[in-house]
Coordinates of C-alpha atoms in Angstrom, one line a residue:
Chain A
M29 CA -37.0 28.1 -83.4
T30 CA -38.8 24.9 -81.7
G31 CA -41.4 26.7 -79.9
A32 CA -44.7 29.2 -81.1
T33 CA -44.2 31.5 -78.8
P34 CA -40.4 32.8 -78.4
L35 CA -38.7 32.8 -75.2
L36 CA -37.1 36.1 -76.3
E37 CA -37.3 38.4 -79.1
T38 CA -36.6 42.0 -79.6
T39 CA -38.2 44.6 -81.9
S40 CA -36.9 46.9 -83.4
L41 CA -33.8 47.3 -80.5
T42 CA -31.4 50.4 -80.9
R43 CA -28.9 51.3 -79.0
R44 CA -27.1 54.5 -79.6
F45 CA -23.6 55.6 -78.0
G46 CA -23.7 59.7 -79.0
G47 CA -23.4 59.1 -83.1
V48 CA -22.7 55.6 -83.2
I49 CA -25.0 53.0 -83.3
A50 CA -23.9 50.1 -82.3
V51 CA -27.3 48.3 -82.2
H52 CA -29.5 49.1 -84.9
E53 CA -33.4 48.0 -85.5
V54 CA -32.7 44.5 -83.9
D55 CA -35.9 42.4 -85.1
F56 CA -34.0 38.7 -83.1
Q57 CA -35.8 35.7 -81.9
V58 CA -34.8 32.7 -80.2
G59 CA -37.1 30.0 -78.8
D60 CA -37.2 27.4 -76.0
G61 CA -34.4 25.1 -75.7
E62 CA -32.6 26.6 -78.4
L63 CA -29.0 26.8 -78.3
R64 CA -28.3 29.6 -80.6
C65 CA -24.5 31.5 -81.3
L66 CA -24.2 35.0 -82.3
I67 CA -21.0 35.7 -84.3
G68 CA -19.9 38.4 -86.3
P69 CA -16.8 40.9 -86.5
N70 CA -15.6 43.0 -83.9
G71 CA -17.3 45.4 -83.1
A72 CA -20.3 44.1 -84.9
G73 CA -22.5 44.8 -81.7
K74 CA -23.3 41.7 -80.4
S75 CA -21.9 42.7 -77.2
T76 CA -24.0 45.9 -76.4
F77 CA -26.9 43.8 -77.7
F78 CA -26.0 41.1 -74.5
R79 CA -25.7 43.8 -72.4
C80 CA -29.1 45.2 -73.5
L81 CA -30.6 42.2 -72.7
S82 CA -29.0 41.3 -69.2
G83 CA -29.9 45.6 -68.3
Q84 CA -26.9 46.6 -68.0
L85 CA -27.5 48.6 -70.8
R86 CA -30.6 50.9 -71.5
P87 CA -31.8 50.5 -74.9
T88 CA -32.0 53.6 -76.9
A89 CA -35.2 52.2 -79.1
G90 CA -36.7 49.5 -79.7
R91 CA -38.3 46.4 -76.9
I92 CA -36.9 43.0 -75.4
R93 CA -40.1 41.2 -74.5
L94 CA -38.9 37.5 -71.8
A95 CA -41.7 34.9 -72.0
G96 CA -44.3 37.6 -73.1
H97 CA -43.2 40.0 -70.9
D98 CA -41.7 43.5 -72.1
I99 CA -38.8 43.5 -69.7
T100 CA -37.2 47.3 -71.9
G101 CA -35.3 49.4 -69.3
D102 CA -35.9 46.8 -66.7
G103 CA -32.4 46.6 -63.8
P104 CA -30.4 44.5 -64.2
H105 CA -30.9 42.3 -60.6
A106 CA -34.6 42.5 -62.2
I107 CA -34.1 40.7 -65.7
A108 CA -32.1 38.5 -63.6
R109 CA -35.3 37.7 -61.4
R110 CA -37.5 36.6 -64.1
G111 CA -34.7 33.8 -65.0
V112 CA -31.9 35.8 -67.4
A113 CA -28.1 34.7 -66.5
I114 CA -25.0 36.4 -68.3
K115 CA -21.7 35.1 -68.5
T116 CA -19.8 38.0 -69.4
Q117 CA -16.9 38.8 -71.8
V118 CA -14.2 39.1 -68.6
P119 CA -15.3 36.8 -66.0
A120 CA -17.0 38.6 -63.7
L121 CA -16.6 37.6 -60.3
F122 CA -15.8 37.9 -56.5
D123 CA -12.2 37.7 -56.8
G124 CA -12.3 38.3 -52.9
L125 CA -14.3 35.4 -51.9
S126 CA -13.8 31.7 -52.0
V127 CA -15.2 30.2 -55.4
L128 CA -17.5 28.0 -52.9
E129 CA -18.4 31.1 -51.7
N130 CA -19.3 33.2 -55.3
V131 CA -21.4 30.0 -56.4
R132 CA -22.9 30.3 -53.0
L133 CA -24.1 33.5 -53.4
A134 CA -25.5 33.0 -56.9
T135 CA -27.8 30.0 -55.6
W136 CA -30.6 32.7 -53.2
R137 CA -33.5 31.4 -55.2
C138 CA -32.6 27.8 -54.0
G139 CA -34.7 28.8 -50.9
S140 CA -33.1 27.1 -47.2
R141 CA -29.5 26.7 -46.7
A142 CA -29.8 23.3 -47.1
A143 CA -31.1 23.7 -50.7
R144 CA -28.6 26.0 -51.3
R145 CA -25.7 23.4 -49.9
R146 CA -26.7 21.2 -51.8
R147 CA -26.7 22.7 -55.2
T148 CA -23.5 25.0 -54.4
E149 CA -22.2 21.0 -54.1
D150 CA -24.1 20.0 -57.1
V151 CA -22.5 23.4 -59.5
L152 CA -18.7 23.0 -57.9
A153 CA -18.7 19.5 -59.6
T154 CA -21.0 19.7 -63.0
I155 CA -17.7 22.5 -63.5
G156 CA -14.8 20.5 -61.9
L157 CA -14.0 22.6 -59.3
A158 CA -14.8 20.7 -56.2
R159 CA -11.3 20.6 -55.1
Q160 CA -11.2 24.2 -55.8
A161 CA -13.9 25.0 -53.2
S162 CA -11.7 26.7 -50.5
R163 CA -9.8 28.7 -53.2
P164 CA -10.0 32.3 -53.9
A165 CA -11.4 32.8 -57.1
G166 CA -9.2 36.2 -57.7
E167 CA -6.4 32.6 -57.8
L168 CA -7.4 30.7 -60.6
P169 CA -6.4 30.4 -63.4
H170 CA -8.1 31.7 -66.9
G171 CA -9.8 29.1 -68.1
Q172 CA -10.6 28.3 -64.2
R173 CA -12.5 31.8 -64.0
Q174 CA -14.2 31.1 -66.8
W175 CA -15.3 28.0 -65.7
L176 CA -16.5 29.1 -62.6
E177 CA -18.2 32.4 -63.8
L178 CA -20.8 29.5 -65.5
G179 CA -21.0 27.9 -62.3
L180 CA -23.1 31.3 -61.8
V181 CA -24.4 31.3 -64.0
I182 CA -25.9 27.8 -63.7
A183 CA -26.6 28.1 -60.1
G184 CA -29.8 30.3 -59.7
D185 CA -31.2 27.6 -62.5
P186 CA -32.5 30.6 -65.4
R187 CA -34.2 29.9 -68.1
L188 CA -32.6 31.8 -70.1
M189 CA -28.2 32.1 -70.6
L190 CA -26.3 34.5 -72.6
L191 CA -23.0 34.1 -72.5
D192 CA -20.3 36.0 -73.7
E193 CA -17.3 34.7 -75.8
P194 CA -17.6 31.6 -72.6
T195 CA -14.3 30.3 -74.6
A196 CA -12.0 33.6 -75.0
G197 CA -8.1 32.5 -73.8
M198 CA -9.2 29.4 -73.9
T199 CA -6.3 26.0 -75.0
R200 CA -8.0 24.0 -77.7
S201 CA -9.2 21.4 -74.9
E202 CA -10.6 23.5 -72.5
V203 CA -12.5 25.0 -75.7
A204 CA -13.7 21.5 -76.1
E205 CA -14.5 20.2 -72.5
T206 CA -16.2 23.7 -72.5
A207 CA -17.9 22.9 -75.4
D208 CA -19.4 20.1 -73.6
L209 CA -20.5 21.4 -70.4
V210 CA -22.4 23.9 -72.3
R211 CA -23.6 21.0 -74.5
R212 CA -25.1 19.1 -70.7
L213 CA -26.1 22.6 -69.4
A214 CA -27.7 22.9 -72.7
E215 CA -30.3 20.2 -71.9
G216 CA -33.9 22.5 -70.7
R217 CA -32.4 25.5 -71.1
T218 CA -32.5 28.7 -73.6
I219 CA -28.8 29.4 -74.3
I220 CA -27.6 32.4 -76.5
A221 CA -23.8 32.5 -77.1
V222 CA -21.7 34.9 -78.1
E223 CA -18.8 33.2 -80.0
H224 CA -16.0 33.4 -82.3
D225 CA -14.6 30.0 -81.8
I226 CA -16.0 28.1 -85.3
Q227 CA -14.7 24.3 -83.4
F228 CA -17.0 25.6 -80.4
I229 CA -19.7 27.0 -82.8
R230 CA -19.8 23.4 -85.0
M231 CA -20.3 21.9 -81.2
V232 CA -22.7 23.2 -79.6
A233 CA -25.2 25.8 -81.6
D234 CA -28.7 24.4 -82.9
S235 CA -28.1 27.8 -84.9
V236 CA -26.6 31.1 -85.9
T237 CA -27.4 34.5 -86.3
V238 CA -24.5 36.4 -87.4
F239 CA -24.4 40.2 -86.5
H240 CA -22.6 42.7 -88.8
Q241 CA -22.4 46.6 -88.2
G242 CA -24.9 46.9 -85.5
Q243 CA -28.1 45.0 -87.7
I244 CA -29.2 40.4 -88.2
L245 CA -27.3 39.7 -90.9
T246 CA -28.3 36.4 -91.7
E247 CA -30.1 33.4 -89.1
G248 CA -29.8 29.7 -90.7
T249 CA -27.8 26.5 -89.7
V250 CA -24.4 27.0 -88.8
D251 CA -23.4 24.9 -92.5
A252 CA -26.4 27.0 -94.1
V253 CA -24.6 30.1 -92.3
L254 CA -20.9 29.1 -92.9
R255 CA -21.2 28.8 -96.2
D256 CA -23.1 32.1 -97.5
R257 CA -21.5 34.8 -99.0
A258 CA -22.2 37.6 -97.3
V259 CA -20.7 35.9 -94.0
R260 CA -17.6 34.9 -96.2
D261 CA -17.2 38.3 -97.4
V262 CA -17.8 40.3 -94.0
Y263 CA -15.5 37.7 -91.9
L264 CA -12.8 37.7 -94.7
G265 CA -13.5 39.6 -97.8
H266 CA -15.3 39.1 -101.0
G267 CA -14.1 36.1 -102.4
R268 CA -12.1 34.1 -100.2
D269 CA -12.3 30.7 -98.4
A270 CA -14.6 30.9 -95.1
G271 CA -13.0 27.4 -93.9
A272 CA -10.5 29.2 -91.2
C273 CA -13.6 31.9 -89.6
Chain N
M13 CA -8.3 28.1 -42.1
N14 CA -10.5 31.1 -42.7
R15 CA -12.6 29.7 -39.8
L16 CA -9.5 28.9 -37.8
R17 CA -8.9 32.3 -38.5
D18 CA -12.2 33.6 -37.5
R19 CA -12.2 31.7 -34.0
A20 CA -9.3 33.4 -33.0
G21 CA -10.2 36.4 -34.1
L22 CA -13.6 36.3 -32.1
L23 CA -11.3 34.9 -29.0
A24 CA -9.2 38.1 -29.2
A25 CA -12.4 40.1 -29.5
G26 CA -13.7 38.4 -26.6
V27 CA -10.4 39.3 -24.7
A28 CA -10.2 42.5 -25.5
G29 CA -13.6 43.5 -24.4
A30 CA -13.4 41.8 -21.5
V31 CA -10.1 44.0 -20.2
L32 CA -12.1 47.1 -21.5
I33 CA -15.1 46.6 -19.7
V34 CA -14.4 44.5 -16.5
V35 CA -9.9 45.0 -15.8
I36 CA -10.0 48.9 -17.4
P37 CA -12.3 49.8 -15.1
A38 CA -10.9 48.2 -12.1
V39 CA -6.7 49.1 -12.1
T40 CA -7.5 52.6 -13.4
E41 CA -8.4 55.9 -12.0
V42 CA -11.6 57.8 -13.3
Y43 CA -9.6 60.2 -14.9
V44 CA -8.0 58.0 -17.2
Q45 CA -11.2 56.1 -17.4
F46 CA -12.4 59.9 -18.9
E47 CA -10.2 60.2 -21.3
L48 CA -10.3 56.6 -22.9
T49 CA -14.1 57.0 -23.4
L50 CA -13.1 59.2 -25.7
F51 CA -11.2 56.7 -27.8
L52 CA -13.9 54.4 -27.3
I53 CA -16.8 56.5 -28.4
F54 CA -14.1 57.8 -31.6
A55 CA -13.9 53.9 -31.8
I56 CA -17.3 53.6 -32.4
L57 CA -17.5 56.2 -34.8
A58 CA -14.6 54.5 -36.7
L59 CA -16.6 51.1 -36.9
S60 CA -19.3 53.1 -38.9
L61 CA -16.8 54.3 -41.5
A62 CA -15.8 50.4 -41.1
W63 CA -19.3 49.0 -42.0
V64 CA -20.1 51.5 -45.0
W65 CA -16.8 52.3 -46.4
G66 CA -14.9 48.4 -45.7
F67 CA -17.4 46.5 -46.2
G68 CA -19.9 48.5 -48.8
G69 CA -17.3 49.9 -50.5
I70 CA -19.0 53.4 -49.5
L71 CA -16.6 55.8 -49.3
S72 CA -18.3 58.1 -47.5
F73 CA -17.5 61.6 -45.9
G74 CA -21.2 61.6 -44.1
Q75 CA -20.4 60.4 -41.0
S76 CA -19.0 63.7 -38.9
L77 CA -22.3 64.6 -40.0
F78 CA -24.3 61.6 -38.9
F79 CA -22.5 61.8 -35.8
G80 CA -22.7 65.6 -35.2
L81 CA -26.1 65.3 -35.6
G82 CA -26.2 62.7 -32.8
G83 CA -25.2 64.7 -31.2
Y84 CA -27.0 68.0 -31.7
T85 CA -30.3 65.7 -31.6
F86 CA -29.6 64.8 -28.4
A87 CA -28.9 67.9 -27.1
V88 CA -31.4 69.5 -28.1
A89 CA -34.0 66.7 -27.0
V90 CA -32.6 66.2 -23.9
I91 CA -32.5 69.8 -22.8
N92 CA -35.9 70.0 -23.6
L93 CA -37.4 66.1 -22.1
G94 CA -35.0 66.3 -19.3
E95 CA -34.9 62.8 -19.6
S96 CA -32.7 61.4 -21.8
T97 CA -34.2 57.7 -22.7
L98 CA -35.9 59.5 -25.6
P99 CA -33.1 61.8 -26.6
V100 CA -30.7 59.1 -27.1
L101 CA -33.0 56.6 -29.6
L102 CA -33.6 59.9 -31.5
G103 CA -30.3 60.8 -31.6
I104 CA -29.8 57.2 -33.6
L105 CA -32.9 57.4 -35.6
V106 CA -32.3 61.4 -36.9
P107 CA -28.9 60.9 -38.8
A108 CA -30.4 57.1 -39.5
L109 CA -33.2 58.9 -41.3
L110 CA -30.7 61.5 -42.8
A111 CA -29.0 59.0 -43.7
G112 CA -31.9 57.2 -46.1
F113 CA -32.5 60.2 -47.2
L114 CA -29.1 60.6 -48.9
G115 CA -29.1 57.5 -49.5
Y116 CA -32.1 57.0 -51.4
F117 CA -31.4 59.8 -54.2
L118 CA -27.1 58.7 -54.1
F119 CA -28.0 55.0 -55.0
W120 CA -31.3 55.4 -56.9
R121 CA -29.5 57.6 -59.2
R122 CA -26.7 55.5 -59.7
I123 CA -24.5 58.9 -58.4
S124 CA -20.5 57.1 -58.5
D125 CA -18.2 56.8 -56.0
V126 CA -16.2 60.3 -56.3
Y127 CA -19.5 61.7 -56.6
L128 CA -21.0 60.0 -53.9
A129 CA -17.4 60.8 -51.4
V130 CA -17.9 64.8 -52.8
I131 CA -22.1 65.0 -51.9
T132 CA -21.4 63.5 -48.2
L133 CA -18.4 65.5 -48.1
A134 CA -20.6 68.6 -49.0
A135 CA -23.4 67.8 -47.2
S136 CA -21.0 67.9 -44.0
L137 CA -19.9 71.1 -44.5
I138 CA -23.5 71.8 -45.3
F139 CA -24.1 71.4 -41.9
Y140 CA -20.9 72.6 -40.7
Y141 CA -21.8 76.9 -42.1
L142 CA -25.1 76.1 -41.1
I143 CA -25.5 75.5 -37.2
G144 CA -22.1 78.0 -37.1
A145 CA -25.4 80.3 -38.6
S146 CA -27.2 79.6 -36.2
A147 CA -25.8 82.4 -32.7
G148 CA -28.5 84.0 -31.1
S149 CA -31.2 84.1 -29.3
Q150 CA -33.4 83.4 -31.9
Y151 CA -31.6 80.3 -33.2
R152 CA -34.0 78.1 -31.0
I153 CA -35.1 74.8 -30.4
G154 CA -38.1 74.4 -27.6
T155 CA -35.6 75.6 -25.2
A156 CA -32.0 74.9 -26.5
L157 CA -30.3 77.6 -28.0
L158 CA -28.4 76.4 -30.8
G159 CA -25.5 78.7 -30.2
G160 CA -24.2 79.1 -33.7
Y161 CA -19.8 78.1 -33.2
N162 CA -20.2 78.2 -29.8
G163 CA -21.5 75.4 -29.3
I164 CA -24.4 73.7 -27.0
P165 CA -22.6 73.8 -23.5
S166 CA -24.0 72.3 -20.5
V167 CA -25.9 69.4 -22.4
P168 CA -27.4 67.2 -19.6
P169 CA -25.5 63.5 -19.4
I170 CA -27.3 60.6 -19.9
N171 CA -29.0 58.9 -17.2
V172 CA -30.6 55.6 -15.9
P173 CA -33.8 55.4 -18.1
G174 CA -36.7 56.9 -16.5
A175 CA -34.0 57.9 -13.0
P176 CA -33.5 61.9 -14.4
A177 CA -32.3 62.3 -11.1
Q178 CA -29.4 59.4 -11.2
P179 CA -26.9 60.5 -14.3
V180 CA -24.5 58.0 -16.3
V181 CA -20.6 59.7 -15.9
Y182 CA -16.8 59.5 -15.8
G183 CA -16.2 55.5 -14.5
D184 CA -20.1 54.8 -15.5
L185 CA -20.0 56.5 -18.2
Y186 CA -16.9 54.0 -19.5
V187 CA -18.6 51.2 -18.7
L188 CA -21.6 52.1 -20.8
T189 CA -18.9 53.1 -23.7
A190 CA -17.5 50.2 -24.1
I191 CA -20.6 48.3 -23.5
V192 CA -22.1 50.0 -26.5
L193 CA -18.6 49.9 -28.3
A194 CA -19.0 46.1 -27.8
I195 CA -22.5 45.3 -28.7
V196 CA -21.8 47.5 -32.3
Y197 CA -18.6 45.7 -32.8
G198 CA -20.1 42.3 -32.5
G199 CA -23.6 43.1 -33.8
L200 CA -21.4 44.4 -37.0
R201 CA -19.7 40.9 -37.0
W202 CA -22.6 38.5 -36.6
L203 CA -24.7 41.1 -39.4
L204 CA -21.4 40.2 -41.4
A205 CA -21.7 36.6 -41.0
T206 CA -25.2 37.1 -42.2
D207 CA -27.1 36.4 -45.8
F208 CA -27.4 39.7 -45.7
G209 CA -22.9 40.3 -45.1
R210 CA -21.9 37.9 -47.2
V211 CA -24.1 39.9 -50.2
V212 CA -22.7 43.2 -48.8
V213 CA -18.8 42.7 -49.5
A214 CA -20.1 40.1 -52.6
I215 CA -20.7 44.3 -54.1
R216 CA -18.3 45.3 -52.4
E217 CA -16.2 42.9 -54.6
N218 CA -18.4 43.1 -57.9
E219 CA -21.2 45.4 -57.4
E220 CA -22.3 44.4 -61.5
R221 CA -21.2 40.6 -60.9
A222 CA -24.2 40.6 -58.0
Q223 CA -26.9 42.6 -60.1
L224 CA -26.5 40.2 -62.8
L225 CA -27.7 37.6 -59.9
G226 CA -30.2 39.5 -58.9
Y227 CA -29.6 41.2 -55.8
D228 CA -30.8 44.9 -55.5
V229 CA -27.9 46.9 -54.8
R230 CA -30.0 50.0 -54.5
T231 CA -31.6 48.7 -51.1
R232 CA -28.4 47.0 -49.5
K233 CA -26.3 49.1 -50.1
L234 CA -29.3 52.1 -48.3
A235 CA -29.2 49.8 -45.4
I236 CA -26.0 49.6 -45.1
F237 CA -25.8 53.9 -45.2
V238 CA -28.6 54.1 -42.5
I239 CA -27.1 50.7 -40.2
G240 CA -23.4 53.5 -40.7
G241 CA -25.8 56.9 -40.2
G242 CA -27.9 55.2 -36.4
I243 CA -24.5 54.2 -35.8
A244 CA -22.6 57.3 -36.2
G245 CA -25.6 59.3 -34.3
L246 CA -25.0 56.7 -31.6
A247 CA -21.4 58.1 -31.3
G248 CA -22.6 61.6 -31.5
V249 CA -24.8 61.3 -28.5
L250 CA -22.4 59.2 -26.1
F251 CA -19.8 62.7 -27.0
A252 CA -22.4 64.9 -26.6
A253 CA -23.1 63.4 -23.5
W254 CA -19.2 63.2 -22.8
G255 CA -18.6 66.4 -23.0
A256 CA -21.7 68.1 -22.1
Y257 CA -21.0 69.5 -25.0
V258 CA -21.2 69.6 -29.2
S259 CA -20.5 72.4 -31.7
P260 CA -19.9 72.4 -35.4
N261 CA -16.9 71.7 -35.5
V262 CA -17.9 68.1 -35.2
F263 CA -19.2 68.5 -38.5
S264 CA -15.9 70.0 -39.7
M265 CA -13.6 68.3 -43.0
T266 CA -10.9 68.4 -39.8
F267 CA -12.6 65.8 -38.4
T268 CA -14.6 64.3 -41.2
A269 CA -10.8 63.6 -42.7
Q270 CA -9.8 62.0 -39.5
I271 CA -12.2 59.5 -39.0
I272 CA -11.0 58.3 -42.6
V273 CA -7.1 58.4 -40.6
W274 CA -8.2 55.8 -38.6
V275 CA -9.4 53.3 -40.6
L276 CA -6.8 53.3 -43.1
V277 CA -4.3 53.1 -40.3
G278 CA -6.3 50.1 -38.9
G279 CA -6.9 48.2 -42.3
L280 CA -9.5 48.9 -44.6
G281 CA -12.2 46.0 -44.6
T282 CA -11.5 45.1 -41.0
L283 CA -13.5 45.9 -38.1
S284 CA -10.5 45.7 -35.2
G285 CA -8.8 47.1 -37.1
A286 CA -11.2 50.6 -37.4
V287 CA -11.2 50.4 -33.7
I288 CA -7.2 49.6 -32.9
G289 CA -6.5 52.3 -35.8
C290 CA -8.6 55.0 -34.2
V291 CA -7.8 54.6 -30.7
L292 CA -3.9 54.3 -31.3
V293 CA -4.3 57.5 -33.6
Q294 CA -6.0 58.8 -31.1
A295 CA -3.9 58.2 -28.3
V296 CA -0.5 59.2 -30.1
M297 CA -2.1 62.5 -31.2
T298 CA -3.8 63.1 -26.9
W299 CA 0.3 62.1 -26.1
L300 CA 2.0 64.6 -27.9
G301 CA 0.0 67.3 -27.6
E302 CA 0.7 67.2 -24.0
A303 CA 4.1 66.4 -24.0
K304 CA 4.5 69.0 -26.7
L305 CA 8.1 67.2 -28.2
A306 CA 6.9 67.7 -31.5
D307 CA 4.1 68.9 -34.1
T308 CA 1.2 66.5 -34.5
N309 CA 0.9 66.7 -37.5
L310 CA 4.2 65.7 -38.2
V311 CA 4.8 62.9 -36.5
L312 CA 1.2 61.7 -37.3
G313 CA 1.8 62.2 -41.3
A314 CA 6.0 60.6 -41.0
G315 CA 4.0 57.6 -39.6
F316 CA 1.7 57.0 -42.4
V317 CA 4.4 57.9 -44.8
V318 CA 6.1 54.2 -42.7
L319 CA 2.7 53.0 -43.0
V320 CA 2.4 53.3 -46.3
L321 CA 5.8 51.8 -47.1
F322 CA 5.2 48.8 -45.2
A323 CA 2.3 48.5 -44.0
R324 CA -0.1 49.1 -46.7
R325 CA -3.1 47.6 -46.3
G326 CA -2.8 49.1 -43.1
L327 CA -2.1 48.1 -39.5
V328 CA -4.5 44.4 -38.7
P329 CA -4.0 43.4 -42.5
G330 CA -0.5 44.3 -42.4
L331 CA -0.1 41.9 -39.3
R332 CA -2.0 38.8 -40.7
D333 CA 0.0 39.2 -43.3
L334 CA 3.4 39.1 -41.4
L335 CA 1.9 36.4 -39.2
A336 CA 0.9 33.9 -42.7
R337 CA 4.2 34.6 -43.5
I338 CA 6.2 33.1 -40.5
R339 CA 3.7 30.6 -40.3
R340 CA 4.7 29.3 -44.0
L341 CA 8.4 29.8 -42.7
G342 CA 7.5 27.6 -39.4
R343 CA 6.3 25.0 -42.2
G344 CA 9.2 25.1 -44.5
P345 CA 9.8 23.9 -48.2
R346 CA 7.5 21.1 -49.4

């Protein structure tokens, strides 16, 4: 963590679905300007944790603080207005609208029409979809849909970006391009990314938090976490090599 | 391409408006205009649903409720006041307020689409039975008897503002209705082109993403619903003034379903489709009813089957798709 006061902090955050505890008393902190990756096997509670942070799910117990403000239980739009943007696991786009219109809708915080137009053009150039601007979002191939959603996330210039599996379903070259893009976006911003792809994690992460059964198993640098015996056990079973994590 | 299509649509709408407002009154008899007035009133009502459902993504069975309430409000107020200016405004305002009241509970409680449809339908039917049970001299508002299932007869017409002795009837009412239809259509098109309208469409496309971008979906949906309620109320005012009569049938399930059919036939997600679908269905129903060639419902049912098979998205989008295909064929393979 780089700053003295964490940008985001959760205290005993819990989310239950009936008898299942998806997120269990999670104490988590991320500092301003940090790029943190969350890893963990399927069902570890990472996406549920994200959905609590973005307001899509109301926590059952615990608190969430953003830059000192208590945002527990706030709706998604209220949290977004505080500068939190999320890229969901399955790209959530306005499929019937053009790529340009999608990005433009995300620039409402830029003020004047001219400023919004400039910001839209900048974002389209950043995500490499300027030539696809007039194409309906629903017609884009999977990789470009992921980039467009990243465009929606950055268009509002958020202070905290939550990226849920930004490279899911991408080819190796697309993963490398996405990692490069995320690295560039991280300048001056705080990013938390849920990822499984170790190549991506190694390329972008400052530090890693490991989730297991709704709780934090461990935290640390990428290398330290990947060497951790408990992490290897969680991913691969006891005593096996973690290199393919 | 979209801009070209928008311009073509605007031109077509302008021509249609000119024909409706200028040409038809000049070349048709008054009794034809009288009949056409009803089609245009229903077209305004269809536009209210096209806006709420086709663009706002809110499947409302409540448009007939707001239509009927507009009609009843106008009828009661104009009978009491004798002059129509304030009653017309009340006929828009009261349904809009009810839409706001209903919408607050529906959208703030995050009622899902299916339940929303059921609740609005139930609200419509409650009014049907409530007003239906108002027969008897004790059920009156001022001097206006509600009349139960018999409705309110002898509703005074709309008059020139401030001049009760100058009623707007027959040919004049036709022109007034055509102008109102043009204003409502143009107003909705303008609204859709504003930032608010773009967000409305975005909410229809992906409500969750709109929220995650920071848009308060509840307030937008409420605004959509209130505007739709006000437009339906305005259509109800014109309806009561046109027939000098309003009855609980306007709240009935048959009428509620009819509005949905108009919009579906014309094409969901278009404004012109709602107008075309409404006028077409009503014209066919009227013609079949007069000619007595075949059972109206049977012919309409067969028509819907054909529509579903060949133009699933409705007439206007179907026609657009067809034109686009012809254009592509004309260009040939690249």
